[in-house]
PDB file of C-alpha atoms in Angstrom:
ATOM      1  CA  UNK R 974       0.000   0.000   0.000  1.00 93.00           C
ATOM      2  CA  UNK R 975       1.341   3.398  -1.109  1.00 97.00           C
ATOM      3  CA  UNK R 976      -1.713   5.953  -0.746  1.00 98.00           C
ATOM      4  CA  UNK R 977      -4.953   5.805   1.541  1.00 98.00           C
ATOM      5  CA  UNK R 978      -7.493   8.692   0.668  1.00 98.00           C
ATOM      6  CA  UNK R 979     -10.548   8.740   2.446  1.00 98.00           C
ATOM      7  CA  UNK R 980     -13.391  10.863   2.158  1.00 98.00           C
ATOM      8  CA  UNK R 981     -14.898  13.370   4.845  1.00 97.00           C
ATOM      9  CA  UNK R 982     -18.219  13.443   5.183  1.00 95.00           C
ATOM     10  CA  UNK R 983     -20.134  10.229   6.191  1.00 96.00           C
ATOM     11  CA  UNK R 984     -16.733   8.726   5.816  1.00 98.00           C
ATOM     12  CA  UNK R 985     -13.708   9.738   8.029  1.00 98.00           C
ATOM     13  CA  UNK R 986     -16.253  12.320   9.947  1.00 97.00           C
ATOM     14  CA  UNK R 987     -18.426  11.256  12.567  1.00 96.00           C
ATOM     15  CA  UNK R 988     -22.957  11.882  12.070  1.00 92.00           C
ATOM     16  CA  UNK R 989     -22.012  15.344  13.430  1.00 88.00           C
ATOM     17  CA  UNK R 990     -19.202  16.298  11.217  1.00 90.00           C
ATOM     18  CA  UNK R 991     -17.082  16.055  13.710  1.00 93.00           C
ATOM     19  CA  UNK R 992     -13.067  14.406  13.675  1.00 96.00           C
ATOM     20  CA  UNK R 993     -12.777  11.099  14.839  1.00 97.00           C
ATOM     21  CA  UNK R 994      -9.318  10.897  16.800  1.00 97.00           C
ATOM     22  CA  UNK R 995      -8.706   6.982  15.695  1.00 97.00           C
ATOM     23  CA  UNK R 996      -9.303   7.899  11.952  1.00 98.00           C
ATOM     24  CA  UNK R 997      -6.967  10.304  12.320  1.00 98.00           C
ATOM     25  CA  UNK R 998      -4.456   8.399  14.629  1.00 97.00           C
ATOM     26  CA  UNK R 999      -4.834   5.647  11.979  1.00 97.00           C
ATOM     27  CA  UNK R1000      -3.764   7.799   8.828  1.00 97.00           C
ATOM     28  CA  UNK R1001      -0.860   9.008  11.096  1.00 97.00           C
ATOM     29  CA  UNK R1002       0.451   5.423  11.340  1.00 96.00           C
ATOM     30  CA  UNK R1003       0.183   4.795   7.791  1.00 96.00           C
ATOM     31  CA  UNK R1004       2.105   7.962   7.011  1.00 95.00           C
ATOM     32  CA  UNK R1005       4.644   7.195   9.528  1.00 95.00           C
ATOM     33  CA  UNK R1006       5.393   4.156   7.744  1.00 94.00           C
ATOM     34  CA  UNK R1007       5.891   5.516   4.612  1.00 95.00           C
ATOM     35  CA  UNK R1008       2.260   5.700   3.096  1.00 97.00           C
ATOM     36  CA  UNK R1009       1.072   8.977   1.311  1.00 98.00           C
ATOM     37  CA  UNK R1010      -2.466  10.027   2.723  1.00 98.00           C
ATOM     38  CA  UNK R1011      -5.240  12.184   1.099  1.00 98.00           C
ATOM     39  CA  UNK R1012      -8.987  13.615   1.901  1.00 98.00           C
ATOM     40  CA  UNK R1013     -11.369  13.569  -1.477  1.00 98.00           C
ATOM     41  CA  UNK R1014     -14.578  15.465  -0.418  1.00 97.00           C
ATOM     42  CA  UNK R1015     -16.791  17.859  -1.602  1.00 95.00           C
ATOM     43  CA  UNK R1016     -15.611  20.331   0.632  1.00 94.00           C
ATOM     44  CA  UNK R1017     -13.355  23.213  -0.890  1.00 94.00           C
ATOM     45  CA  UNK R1018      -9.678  23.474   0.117  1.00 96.00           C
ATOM     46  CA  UNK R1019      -9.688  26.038   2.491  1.00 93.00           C
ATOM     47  CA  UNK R1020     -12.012  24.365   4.387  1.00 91.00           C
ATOM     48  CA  UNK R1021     -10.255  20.996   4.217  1.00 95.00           C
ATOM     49  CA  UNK R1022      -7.028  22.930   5.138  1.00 94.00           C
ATOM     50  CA  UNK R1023      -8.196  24.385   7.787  1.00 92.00           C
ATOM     51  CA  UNK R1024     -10.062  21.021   9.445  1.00 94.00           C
ATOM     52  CA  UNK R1025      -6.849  18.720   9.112  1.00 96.00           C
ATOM     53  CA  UNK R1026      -4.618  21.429  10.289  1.00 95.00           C
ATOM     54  CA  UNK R1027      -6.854  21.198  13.716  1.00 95.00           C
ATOM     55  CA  UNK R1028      -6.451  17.711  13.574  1.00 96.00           C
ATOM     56  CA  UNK R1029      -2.757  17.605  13.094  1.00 97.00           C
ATOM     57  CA  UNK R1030      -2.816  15.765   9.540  1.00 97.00           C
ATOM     58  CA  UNK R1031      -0.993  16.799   6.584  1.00 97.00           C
ATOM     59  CA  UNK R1032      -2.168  15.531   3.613  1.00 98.00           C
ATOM     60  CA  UNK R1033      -2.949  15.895  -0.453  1.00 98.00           C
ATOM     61  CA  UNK R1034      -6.171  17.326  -0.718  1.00 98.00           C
ATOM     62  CA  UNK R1035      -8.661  16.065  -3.292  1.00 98.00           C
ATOM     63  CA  UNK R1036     -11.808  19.100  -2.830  1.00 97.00           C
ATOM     64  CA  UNK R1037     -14.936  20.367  -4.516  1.00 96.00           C
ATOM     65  CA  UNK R1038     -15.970  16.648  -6.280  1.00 97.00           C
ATOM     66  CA  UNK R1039     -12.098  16.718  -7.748  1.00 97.00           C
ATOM     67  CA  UNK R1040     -12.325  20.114  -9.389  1.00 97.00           C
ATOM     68  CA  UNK R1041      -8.985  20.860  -7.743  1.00 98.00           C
ATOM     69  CA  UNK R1042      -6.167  18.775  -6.759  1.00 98.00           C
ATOM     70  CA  UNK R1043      -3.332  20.252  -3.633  1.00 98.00           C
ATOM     71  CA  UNK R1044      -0.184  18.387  -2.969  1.00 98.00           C
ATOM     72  CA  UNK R1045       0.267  18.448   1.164  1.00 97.00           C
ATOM     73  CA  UNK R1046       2.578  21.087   0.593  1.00 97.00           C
ATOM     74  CA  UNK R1047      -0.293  23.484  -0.839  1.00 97.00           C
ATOM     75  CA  UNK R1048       1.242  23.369  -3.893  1.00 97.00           C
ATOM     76  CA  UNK R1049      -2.259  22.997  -7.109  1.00 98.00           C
ATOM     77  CA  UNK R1050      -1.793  19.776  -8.998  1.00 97.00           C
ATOM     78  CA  UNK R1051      -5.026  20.529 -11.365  1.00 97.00           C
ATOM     79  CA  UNK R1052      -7.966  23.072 -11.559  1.00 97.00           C
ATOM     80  CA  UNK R1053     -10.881  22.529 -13.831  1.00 97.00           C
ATOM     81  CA  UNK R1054     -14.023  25.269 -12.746  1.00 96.00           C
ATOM     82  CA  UNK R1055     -17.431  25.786 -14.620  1.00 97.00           C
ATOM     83  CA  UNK R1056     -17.480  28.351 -17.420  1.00 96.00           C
ATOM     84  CA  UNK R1057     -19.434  31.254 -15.904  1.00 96.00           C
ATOM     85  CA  UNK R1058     -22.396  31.216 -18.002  1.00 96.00           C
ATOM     86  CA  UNK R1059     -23.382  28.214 -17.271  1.00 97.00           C
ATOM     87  CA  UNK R1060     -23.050  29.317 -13.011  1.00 97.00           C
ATOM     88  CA  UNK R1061     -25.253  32.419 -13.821  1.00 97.00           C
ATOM     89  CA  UNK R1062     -28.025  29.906 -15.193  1.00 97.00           C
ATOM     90  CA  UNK R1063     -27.581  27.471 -12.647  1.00 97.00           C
ATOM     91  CA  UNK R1064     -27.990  30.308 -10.180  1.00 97.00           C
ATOM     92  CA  UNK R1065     -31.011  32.254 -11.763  1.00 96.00           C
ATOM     93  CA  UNK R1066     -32.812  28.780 -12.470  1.00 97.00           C
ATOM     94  CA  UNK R1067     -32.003  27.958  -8.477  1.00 97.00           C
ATOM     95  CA  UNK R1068     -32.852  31.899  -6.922  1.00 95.00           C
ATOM     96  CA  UNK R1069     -36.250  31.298  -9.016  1.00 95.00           C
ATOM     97  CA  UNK R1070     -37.350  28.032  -7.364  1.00 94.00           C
ATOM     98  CA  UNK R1071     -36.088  29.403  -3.932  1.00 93.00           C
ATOM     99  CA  UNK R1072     -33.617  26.444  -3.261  1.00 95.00           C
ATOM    100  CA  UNK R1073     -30.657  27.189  -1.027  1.00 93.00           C
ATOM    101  CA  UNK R1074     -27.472  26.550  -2.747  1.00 95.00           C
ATOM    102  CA  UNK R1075     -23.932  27.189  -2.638  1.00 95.00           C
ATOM    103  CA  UNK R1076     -20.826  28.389  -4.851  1.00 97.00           C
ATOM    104  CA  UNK R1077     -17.609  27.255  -4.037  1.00 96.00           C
ATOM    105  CA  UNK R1078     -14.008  28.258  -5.219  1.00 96.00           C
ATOM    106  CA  UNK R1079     -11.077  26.305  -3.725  1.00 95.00           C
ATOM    107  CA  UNK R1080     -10.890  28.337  -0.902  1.00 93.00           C
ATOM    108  CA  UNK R1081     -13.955  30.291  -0.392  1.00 93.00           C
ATOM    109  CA  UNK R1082     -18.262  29.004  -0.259  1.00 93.00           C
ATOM    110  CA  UNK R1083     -20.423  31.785  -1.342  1.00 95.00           C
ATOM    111  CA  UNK R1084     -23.409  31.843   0.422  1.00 93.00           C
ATOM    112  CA  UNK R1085     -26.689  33.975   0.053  1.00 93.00           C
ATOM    113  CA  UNK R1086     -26.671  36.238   2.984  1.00 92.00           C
ATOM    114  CA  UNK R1087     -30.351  35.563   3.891  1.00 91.00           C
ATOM    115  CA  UNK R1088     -29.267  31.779   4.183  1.00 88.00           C
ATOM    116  CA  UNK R1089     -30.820  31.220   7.942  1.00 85.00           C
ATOM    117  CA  UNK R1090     -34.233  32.564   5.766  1.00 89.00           C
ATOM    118  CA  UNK R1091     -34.064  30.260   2.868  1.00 89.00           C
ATOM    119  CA  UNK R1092     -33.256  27.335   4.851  1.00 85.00           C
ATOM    120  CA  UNK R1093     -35.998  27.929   7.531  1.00 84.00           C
ATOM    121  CA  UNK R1094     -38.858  28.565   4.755  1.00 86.00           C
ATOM    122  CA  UNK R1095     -37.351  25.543   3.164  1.00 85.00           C
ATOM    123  CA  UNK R1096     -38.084  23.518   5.871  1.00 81.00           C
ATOM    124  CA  UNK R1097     -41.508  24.747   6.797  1.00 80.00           C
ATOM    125  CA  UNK R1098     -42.736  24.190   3.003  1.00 78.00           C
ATOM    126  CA  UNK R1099     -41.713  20.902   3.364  1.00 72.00           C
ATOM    127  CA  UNK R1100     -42.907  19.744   7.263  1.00 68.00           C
ATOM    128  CA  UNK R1101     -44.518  17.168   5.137  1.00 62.00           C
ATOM    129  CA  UNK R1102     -41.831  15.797   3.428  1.00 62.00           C
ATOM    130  CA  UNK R1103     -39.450  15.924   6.369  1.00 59.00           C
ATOM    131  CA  UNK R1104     -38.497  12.711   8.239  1.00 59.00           C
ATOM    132  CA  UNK R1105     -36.679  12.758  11.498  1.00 62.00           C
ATOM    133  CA  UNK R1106     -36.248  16.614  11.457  1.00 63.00           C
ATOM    134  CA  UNK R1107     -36.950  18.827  14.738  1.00 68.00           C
ATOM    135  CA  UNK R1108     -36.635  22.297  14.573  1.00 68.00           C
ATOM    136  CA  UNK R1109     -33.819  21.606  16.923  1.00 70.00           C
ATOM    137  CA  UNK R1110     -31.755  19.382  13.993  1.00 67.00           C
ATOM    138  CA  UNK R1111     -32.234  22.158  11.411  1.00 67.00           C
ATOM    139  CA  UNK R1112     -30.926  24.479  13.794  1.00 68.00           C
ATOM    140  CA  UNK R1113     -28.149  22.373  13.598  1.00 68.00           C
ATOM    141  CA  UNK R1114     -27.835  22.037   9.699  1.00 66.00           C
ATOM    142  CA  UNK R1115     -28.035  25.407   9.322  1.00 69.00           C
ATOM    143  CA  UNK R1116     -25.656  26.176  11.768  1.00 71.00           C
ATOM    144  CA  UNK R1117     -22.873  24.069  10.112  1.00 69.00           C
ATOM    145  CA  UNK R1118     -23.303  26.465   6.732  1.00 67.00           C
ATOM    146  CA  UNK R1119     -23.443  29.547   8.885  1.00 68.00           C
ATOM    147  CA  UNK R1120     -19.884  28.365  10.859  1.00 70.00           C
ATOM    148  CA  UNK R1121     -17.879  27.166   7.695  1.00 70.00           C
ATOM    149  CA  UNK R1122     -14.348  28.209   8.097  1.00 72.00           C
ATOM    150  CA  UNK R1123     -14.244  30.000   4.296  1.00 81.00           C
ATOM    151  CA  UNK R1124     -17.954  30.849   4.118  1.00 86.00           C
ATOM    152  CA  UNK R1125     -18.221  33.959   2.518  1.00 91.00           C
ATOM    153  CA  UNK R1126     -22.040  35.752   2.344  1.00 93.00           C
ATOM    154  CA  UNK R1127     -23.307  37.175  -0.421  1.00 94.00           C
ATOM    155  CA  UNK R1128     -26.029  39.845  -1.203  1.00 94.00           C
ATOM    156  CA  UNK R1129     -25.037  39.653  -5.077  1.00 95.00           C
ATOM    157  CA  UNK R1130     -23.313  36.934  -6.545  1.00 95.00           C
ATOM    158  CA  UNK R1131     -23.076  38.889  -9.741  1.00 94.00           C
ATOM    159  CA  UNK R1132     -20.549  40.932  -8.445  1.00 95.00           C
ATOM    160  CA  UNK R1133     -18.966  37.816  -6.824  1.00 96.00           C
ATOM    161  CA  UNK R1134     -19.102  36.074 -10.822  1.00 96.00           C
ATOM    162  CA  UNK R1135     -17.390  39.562 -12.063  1.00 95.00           C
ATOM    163  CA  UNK R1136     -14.233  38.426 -10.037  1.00 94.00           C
ATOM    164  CA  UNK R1137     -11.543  36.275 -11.578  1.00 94.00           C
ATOM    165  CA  UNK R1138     -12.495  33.396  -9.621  1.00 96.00           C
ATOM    166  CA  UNK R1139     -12.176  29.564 -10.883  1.00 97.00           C
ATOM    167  CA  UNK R1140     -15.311  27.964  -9.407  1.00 97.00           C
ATOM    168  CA  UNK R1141     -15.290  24.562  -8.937  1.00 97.00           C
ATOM    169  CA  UNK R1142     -19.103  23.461  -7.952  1.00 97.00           C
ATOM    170  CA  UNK R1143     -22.175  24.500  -6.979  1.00 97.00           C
ATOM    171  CA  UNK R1144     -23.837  22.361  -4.259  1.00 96.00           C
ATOM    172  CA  UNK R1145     -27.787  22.778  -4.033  1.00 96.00           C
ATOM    173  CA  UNK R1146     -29.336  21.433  -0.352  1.00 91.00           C
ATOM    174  CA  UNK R1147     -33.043  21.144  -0.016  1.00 91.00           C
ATOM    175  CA  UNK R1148     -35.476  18.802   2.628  1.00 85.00           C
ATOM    176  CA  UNK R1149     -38.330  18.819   0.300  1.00 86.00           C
ATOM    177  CA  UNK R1150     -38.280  15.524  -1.661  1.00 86.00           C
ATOM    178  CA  UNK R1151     -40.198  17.163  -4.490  1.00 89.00           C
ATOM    179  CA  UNK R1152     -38.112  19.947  -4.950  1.00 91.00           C
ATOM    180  CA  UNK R1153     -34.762  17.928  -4.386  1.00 93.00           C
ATOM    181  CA  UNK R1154     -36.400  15.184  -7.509  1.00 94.00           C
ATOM    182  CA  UNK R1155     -36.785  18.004  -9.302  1.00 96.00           C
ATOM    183  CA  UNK R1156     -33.641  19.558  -8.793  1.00 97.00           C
ATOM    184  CA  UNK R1157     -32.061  16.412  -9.629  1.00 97.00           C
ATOM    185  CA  UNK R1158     -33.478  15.882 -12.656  1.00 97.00           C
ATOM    186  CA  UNK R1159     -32.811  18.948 -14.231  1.00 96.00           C
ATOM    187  CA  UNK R1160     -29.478  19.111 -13.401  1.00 97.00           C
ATOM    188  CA  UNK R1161     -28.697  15.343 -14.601  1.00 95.00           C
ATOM    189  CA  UNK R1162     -29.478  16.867 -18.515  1.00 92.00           C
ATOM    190  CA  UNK R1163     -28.077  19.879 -18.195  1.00 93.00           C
ATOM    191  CA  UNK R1164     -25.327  20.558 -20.928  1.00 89.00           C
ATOM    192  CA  UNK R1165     -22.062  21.797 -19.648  1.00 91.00           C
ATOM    193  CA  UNK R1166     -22.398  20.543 -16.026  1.00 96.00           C
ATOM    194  CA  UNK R1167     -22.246  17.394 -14.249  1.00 96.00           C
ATOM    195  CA  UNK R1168     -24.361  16.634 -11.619  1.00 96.00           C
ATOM    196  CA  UNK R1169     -23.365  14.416  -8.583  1.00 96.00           C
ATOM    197  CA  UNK R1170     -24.692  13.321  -5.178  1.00 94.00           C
ATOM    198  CA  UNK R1171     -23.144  13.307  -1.977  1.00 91.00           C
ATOM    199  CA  UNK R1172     -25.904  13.283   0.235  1.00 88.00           C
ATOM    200  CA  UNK R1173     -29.587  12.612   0.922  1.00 87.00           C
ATOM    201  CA  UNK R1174     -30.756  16.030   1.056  1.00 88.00           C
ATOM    202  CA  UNK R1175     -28.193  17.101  -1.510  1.00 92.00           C
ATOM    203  CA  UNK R1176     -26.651  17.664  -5.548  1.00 96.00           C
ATOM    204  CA  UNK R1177     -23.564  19.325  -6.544  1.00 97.00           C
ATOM    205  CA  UNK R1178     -22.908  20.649 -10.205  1.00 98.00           C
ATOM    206  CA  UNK R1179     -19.015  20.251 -11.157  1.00 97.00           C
ATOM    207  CA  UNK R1180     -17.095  20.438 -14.893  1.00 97.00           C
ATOM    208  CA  UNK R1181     -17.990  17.286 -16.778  1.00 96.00           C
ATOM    209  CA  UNK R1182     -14.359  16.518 -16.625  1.00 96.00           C
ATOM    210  CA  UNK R1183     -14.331  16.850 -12.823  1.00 97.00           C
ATOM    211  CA  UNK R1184     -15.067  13.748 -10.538  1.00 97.00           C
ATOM    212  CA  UNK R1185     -12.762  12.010  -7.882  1.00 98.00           C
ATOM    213  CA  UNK R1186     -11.624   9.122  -9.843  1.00 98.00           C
ATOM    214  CA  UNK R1187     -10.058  11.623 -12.156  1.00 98.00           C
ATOM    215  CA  UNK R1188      -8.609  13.385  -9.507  1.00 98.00           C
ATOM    216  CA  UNK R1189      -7.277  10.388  -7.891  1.00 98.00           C
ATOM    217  CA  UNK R1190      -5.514   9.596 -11.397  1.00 98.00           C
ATOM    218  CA  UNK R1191      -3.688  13.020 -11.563  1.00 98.00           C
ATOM    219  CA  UNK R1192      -2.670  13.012  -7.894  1.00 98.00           C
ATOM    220  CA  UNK R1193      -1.058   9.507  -8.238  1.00 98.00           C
ATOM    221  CA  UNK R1194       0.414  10.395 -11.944  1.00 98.00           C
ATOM    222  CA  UNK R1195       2.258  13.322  -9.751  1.00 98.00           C
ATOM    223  CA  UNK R1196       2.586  11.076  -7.066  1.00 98.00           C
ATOM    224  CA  UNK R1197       4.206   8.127  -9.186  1.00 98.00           C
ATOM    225  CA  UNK R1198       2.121   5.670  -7.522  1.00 98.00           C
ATOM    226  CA  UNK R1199      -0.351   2.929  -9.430  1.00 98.00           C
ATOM    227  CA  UNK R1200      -3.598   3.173  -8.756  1.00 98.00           C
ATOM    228  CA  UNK R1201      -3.569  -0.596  -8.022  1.00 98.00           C
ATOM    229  CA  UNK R1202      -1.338   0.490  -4.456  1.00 98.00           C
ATOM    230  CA  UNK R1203      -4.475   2.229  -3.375  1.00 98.00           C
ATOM    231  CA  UNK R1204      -6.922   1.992  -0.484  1.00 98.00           C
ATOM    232  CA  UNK R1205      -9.775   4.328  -1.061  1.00 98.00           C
ATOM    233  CA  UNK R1206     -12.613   5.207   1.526  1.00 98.00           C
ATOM    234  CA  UNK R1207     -16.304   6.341   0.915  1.00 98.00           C
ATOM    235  CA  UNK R1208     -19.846   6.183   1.136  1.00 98.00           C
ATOM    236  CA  UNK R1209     -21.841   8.261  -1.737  1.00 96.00           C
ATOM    237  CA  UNK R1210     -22.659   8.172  -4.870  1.00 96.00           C
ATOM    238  CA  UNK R1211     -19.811  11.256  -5.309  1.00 97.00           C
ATOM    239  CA  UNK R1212     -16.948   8.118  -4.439  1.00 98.00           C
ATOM    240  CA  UNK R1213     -17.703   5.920  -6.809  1.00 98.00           C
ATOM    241  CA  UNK R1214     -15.746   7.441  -9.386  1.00 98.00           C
ATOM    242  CA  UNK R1215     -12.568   7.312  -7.054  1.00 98.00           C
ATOM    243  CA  UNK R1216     -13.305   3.767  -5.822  1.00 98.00           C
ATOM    244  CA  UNK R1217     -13.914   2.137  -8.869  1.00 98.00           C
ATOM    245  CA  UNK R1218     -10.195   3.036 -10.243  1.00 98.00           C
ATOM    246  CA  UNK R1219      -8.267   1.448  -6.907  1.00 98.00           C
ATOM    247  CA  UNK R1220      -6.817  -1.683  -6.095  1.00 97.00           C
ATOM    248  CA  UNK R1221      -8.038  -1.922  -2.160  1.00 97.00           C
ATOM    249  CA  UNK R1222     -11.741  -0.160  -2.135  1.00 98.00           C
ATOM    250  CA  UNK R1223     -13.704   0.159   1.071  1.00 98.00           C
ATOM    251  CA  UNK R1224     -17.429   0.872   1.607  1.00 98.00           C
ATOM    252  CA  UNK R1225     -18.369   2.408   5.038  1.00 98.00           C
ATOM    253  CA  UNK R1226     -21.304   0.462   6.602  1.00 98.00           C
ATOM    254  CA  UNK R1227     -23.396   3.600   6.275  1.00 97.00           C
ATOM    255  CA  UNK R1228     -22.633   4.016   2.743  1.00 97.00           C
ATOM    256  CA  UNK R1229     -25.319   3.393  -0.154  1.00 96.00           C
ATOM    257  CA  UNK R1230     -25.712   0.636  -1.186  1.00 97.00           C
ATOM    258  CA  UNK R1231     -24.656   0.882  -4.825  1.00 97.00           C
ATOM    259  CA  UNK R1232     -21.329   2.208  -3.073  1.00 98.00           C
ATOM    260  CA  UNK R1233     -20.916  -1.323  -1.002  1.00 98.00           C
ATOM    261  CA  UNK R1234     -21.956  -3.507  -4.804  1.00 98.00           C
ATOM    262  CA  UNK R1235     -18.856  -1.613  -6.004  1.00 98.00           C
ATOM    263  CA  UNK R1236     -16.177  -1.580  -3.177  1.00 98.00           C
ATOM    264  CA  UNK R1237     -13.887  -4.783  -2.386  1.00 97.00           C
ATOM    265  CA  UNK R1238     -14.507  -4.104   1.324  1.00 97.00           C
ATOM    266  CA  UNK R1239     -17.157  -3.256   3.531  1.00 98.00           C
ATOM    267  CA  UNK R1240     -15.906  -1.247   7.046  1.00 98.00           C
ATOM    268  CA  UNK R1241     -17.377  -0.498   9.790  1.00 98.00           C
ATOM    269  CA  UNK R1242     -19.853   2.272  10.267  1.00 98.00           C
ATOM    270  CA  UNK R1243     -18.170   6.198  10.344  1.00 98.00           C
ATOM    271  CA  UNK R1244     -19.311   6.647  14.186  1.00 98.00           C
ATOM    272  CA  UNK R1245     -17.789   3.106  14.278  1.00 98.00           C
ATOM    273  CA  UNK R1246     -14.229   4.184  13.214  1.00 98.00           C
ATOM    274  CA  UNK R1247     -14.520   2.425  10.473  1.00 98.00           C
ATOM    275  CA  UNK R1248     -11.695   3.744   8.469  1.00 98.00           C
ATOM    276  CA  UNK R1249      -9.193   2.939  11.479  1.00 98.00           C
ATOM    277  CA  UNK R1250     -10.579  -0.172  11.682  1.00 98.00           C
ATOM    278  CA  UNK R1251      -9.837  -1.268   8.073  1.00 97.00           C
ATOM    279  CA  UNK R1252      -6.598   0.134   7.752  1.00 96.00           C
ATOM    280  CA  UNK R1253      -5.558  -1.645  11.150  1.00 95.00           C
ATOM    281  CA  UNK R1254      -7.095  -4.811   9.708  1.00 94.00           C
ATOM    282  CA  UNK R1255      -5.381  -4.505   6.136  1.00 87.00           C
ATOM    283  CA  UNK R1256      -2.262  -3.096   7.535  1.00 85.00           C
ATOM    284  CA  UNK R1257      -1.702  -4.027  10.896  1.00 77.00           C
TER     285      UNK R1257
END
């Protein structure tokens, strides 16, 4: 084994979003025998950066669905953002059906500044639709978009498109299962932009030529590693990409299950540890 990347979210993260100190106890073994580690997620860089620097990791850095690539020294392997007409139509068609979404560069999320508003009215539209949501569990959804480290909010994101900024994705979040169907759909035939899924409540818009398994294929081109030397993590539909291209793939417990029909492995759950526990098991 020469490279473990894991994802974040529903992966390496706990339910809450929160580090788990054996995950990242775990990747500090492997690197201290000589392994490269890296983090593929959704999240942008800055973001990323700023979580592993808390937790004491240094790795390559895989962000935004693989729209940009970092080396652990910060240095930018690859960049691939949306051409900006196709964000302002994304944007108006999303304003117009009152979703709350995101834009994200590698280091900064652009959020509407009346977030806390969208996402409450987005939640009381759909009290129908919801299951397992308290007022007290949005709270705490919105709250995670409100705290980002790089969140950046916006009263007009056509002054924020006027900038010379690559943009890697746009992620769209909505609790109404109608809405989020329909969201889905559209996006899935849209020309110019590829839609993926990395959560239940969520899609993301990246460059067709963006995705984690081509990512993963420039990082260990720079790297000089086969992709055959290595172990992958995940547990959405936004991993498969990445997990079909390695030799040692692992399925979280709590991942989809079109993500477990794909992976060589099946871990443990996330709040189980599950990436320590297969890296101790396949490693020792």
């Amino acid at each position: 084994m020469k490279l473990i990347v894991s994802d974040l979210d529903g992966t390496f993260l706990d339910s809450n979003h929160e580090v788990i100190e054996e995950n990242v106890a775990a990747l500090k073994a492997a690197q201290s025998k000589g392994m490269e580690i890296a983090i593929a997620t959704g999240r942008n860089y800055g973001n990323v950066l700023a979580l592993c620097q808390r937790a004491g990791l240094k790795p390559h850095v895989i962000s935004n669905n693989g729209a940009f690539v970092y080396d652990k020294n910060g240095n930018q392997i690859k960049a691939i953002g949306l051409d900006k007409d196709h964000v302002k139509e994304a944007l108006d068609w999303l304003n117009y059906r009152k979703y709350f979404y995101t834009l994200c560069t590698d280091h900064f999320v652009y959020i509407p500044a009346n977030a806390h508003t969208i996402l409450t009215r987005d939640y009381e539209n759909a009290i129908n639709h919801v299951k397992k949501m308290t007022p007290e569990k949005l709270k705490e959804g919105i709250d995670i978009f409100l705290t980002l480290d790089s969140a950046v909010f916006v009263n007009n994101f056509n002054e924020v498109l006027e900038q010379d900024f690559v943009f890697g994705n746009i992620s769209a979040i909505t609790l109404d299962g109608d809405k989020l169907r329909h969201g889905r759909e559209y996006f899935s035939n849209y020309a110019g932009m590829s839609m993926t899924i990395a959560g239940k409540d969520i899609f993301e818009m990246i460059h067709p030529s963006a995705s984690k398994g081509n990512a993963l294929e420039a990082l260990t081109a720079h790297l000089d590693i086969s992709l055959d030397h290595v172990m992958a993590f995940g547990d959405n539909y936004n991993d498969i990409s990445m997990l079909q291209r390695v030799g040692f793939s692992v399925a979280v417990e709590n991942a989809e299950d079109d993500v477990k029909k794909i992976c060589k492995y099946v871990s443990l759950s996330n709040d189980d540890k599950g990436v320590a526990y297969m890296i101790h098991k396949l490693l020792g």
